[in-house]
């Protein structure tokens, strides 16, 4: 299967390496074309660099928008027409840096990123919030854990998105666990109770049940 990855920075490149290691074909795009080219060269034949963000979607089944929250809306508008029937995976956390370099939440308390991003998405797209729950380093060091696989949590309101994102999560070497609908995506974000956790399925389900 083919997945487009838009944004080849910290998390985009970690996701790309994980997916390519098990045979997913990738189409890469980034504001910095050279960064996408470097990543494609590192990955080898499984990855090609697209001409632009829209071109990355050509013949892709899914797209990962590995972008900072502040640029997400603009890129979704740019590629909107190409998102029909695609799985759209968003790992972005709604955070930025203030003038002092401290972490700043970009949404009001109580508003989840998933609900906000859903409002930016064309209705024909299948949205799942996933792959943003761990730092890039943890994602790479925790994949293909044995015998107890590490869990990647996801949130979606869309059953089709759920099936497709579970395939991608397994391809990346993790066990998928759904936390709930998009209104639950705040639990996955920076500051959420399920953020930066490396747990197996049994512990993951007990954390979901406890809440
Ligand atoms: N890094 C992590 O460990 C981690 C873990 C979990 C979740 N996340 C979340 O994932 C998101 C991305 O984080 P990151 O650390 O990967 O950020 P990053 O290193 O800054 O990477 C963002 C990438 O997006 C590209 N980009 C910017 N504008 C674009 C556009 N219009 N079209 C295409 N590509 C564009 C950037 O290119 P340029 O460099 O040329 O601007 C860069 O390659 C954030 O919301 C973050 O909270 C990050």
Short mmCIF file of C-alpha atoms and ligand atoms in Angstrom, two decimals, residues 6-12 29-32 35 53 66-69 71 75 78 91-93 95 131-132 134-136, ligand 1:
data_model
loop_
_atom_site.label_atom_id
_atom_site.label_comp_id
_atom_site.label_asym_id
_atom_site.label_seq_id
_atom_site.Cartn_x
_atom_site.Cartn_y
_atom_site.Cartn_z
CA UNK A 6 3.58 15.56 4.20
CA UNK A 7 6.21 17.06 6.49
CA UNK A 8 9.56 15.31 6.84
CA UNK A 9 10.73 16.83 10.12
CA UNK A 10 11.08 15.06 13.47
CA UNK A 11 7.91 12.97 13.57
CA UNK A 12 7.32 12.66 9.81
CA UNK A 29 6.55 16.05 0.49
CA UNK A 30 7.82 18.90 2.61
CA UNK A 31 8.17 22.66 2.54
CA UNK A 32 11.90 21.96 2.49
CA UNK A 35 14.73 17.46 3.63
CA UNK A 53 1.85 18.40 -1.38
CA UNK A 66 3.24 15.45 10.01
CA UNK A 67 2.99 19.22 10.40
CA UNK A 68 3.04 21.77 13.17
CA UNK A 69 -0.49 22.66 14.26
CA UNK A 71 0.31 25.22 9.37
CA UNK A 75 -2.15 22.54 4.06
CA UNK A 78 -4.35 23.20 -0.24
CA UNK A 91 -0.13 13.40 14.69
CA UNK A 92 0.00 17.17 15.40
CA UNK A 93 -0.22 18.47 18.95
CA UNK A 95 1.17 23.49 20.87
CA UNK A 131 1.08 8.71 15.68
CA UNK A 132 1.49 11.90 17.76
CA UNK A 134 5.05 9.56 21.51
CA UNK A 135 8.19 11.52 20.80
CA UNK A 136 9.94 10.53 17.58
N1 LIG B 1 8.91 15.57 16.86
C1 LIG B 1 8.29 14.78 17.73
O1 LIG B 1 8.93 14.04 18.51
C2 LIG B 1 6.78 14.75 17.76
C3 LIG B 1 6.14 13.68 18.43
C4 LIG B 1 4.76 13.62 18.45
C5 LIG B 1 4.00 14.60 17.81
N2 LIG B 1 4.63 15.62 17.19
C6 LIG B 1 3.79 16.65 16.55
O2 LIG B 1 3.96 16.53 15.14
C7 LIG B 1 3.91 17.83 14.53
C8 LIG B 1 5.19 18.01 13.71
O3 LIG B 1 6.27 18.03 14.63
P1 LIG B 1 7.78 17.90 14.16
O4 LIG B 1 8.59 17.86 15.38
O5 LIG B 1 7.90 16.80 13.16
O6 LIG B 1 7.98 19.33 13.45
P2 LIG B 1 9.15 19.72 12.45
O7 LIG B 1 10.38 18.94 12.77
O8 LIG B 1 9.20 21.20 12.44
O9 LIG B 1 8.61 19.19 11.05
C9 LIG B 1 7.53 19.79 10.38
C10 LIG B 1 7.75 19.57 8.90
O10 LIG B 1 6.67 20.18 8.19
C11 LIG B 1 7.22 20.85 7.05
N3 LIG B 1 6.29 21.88 6.59
C12 LIG B 1 6.04 23.11 7.11
N4 LIG B 1 5.12 23.76 6.36
C13 LIG B 1 4.80 22.92 5.35
C14 LIG B 1 3.93 22.99 4.23
N5 LIG B 1 3.18 24.08 3.99
N6 LIG B 1 3.88 21.95 3.37
C15 LIG B 1 4.63 20.84 3.58
N7 LIG B 1 5.47 20.69 4.62
C16 LIG B 1 5.55 21.72 5.50
C17 LIG B 1 8.51 21.43 7.59
O11 LIG B 1 9.33 21.85 6.55
P3 LIG B 1 10.38 23.07 6.89
O12 LIG B 1 11.36 22.48 7.85
O13 LIG B 1 10.94 23.45 5.58
O14 LIG B 1 9.51 24.16 7.51
C18 LIG B 1 9.04 20.22 8.36
O15 LIG B 1 9.64 19.29 7.49
C19 LIG B 1 3.78 18.85 15.67
O16 LIG B 1 2.43 19.23 15.78
C20 LIG B 1 4.20 18.07 16.91
O17 LIG B 1 3.50 18.51 18.07
C21 LIG B 1 6.00 15.72 17.13
#
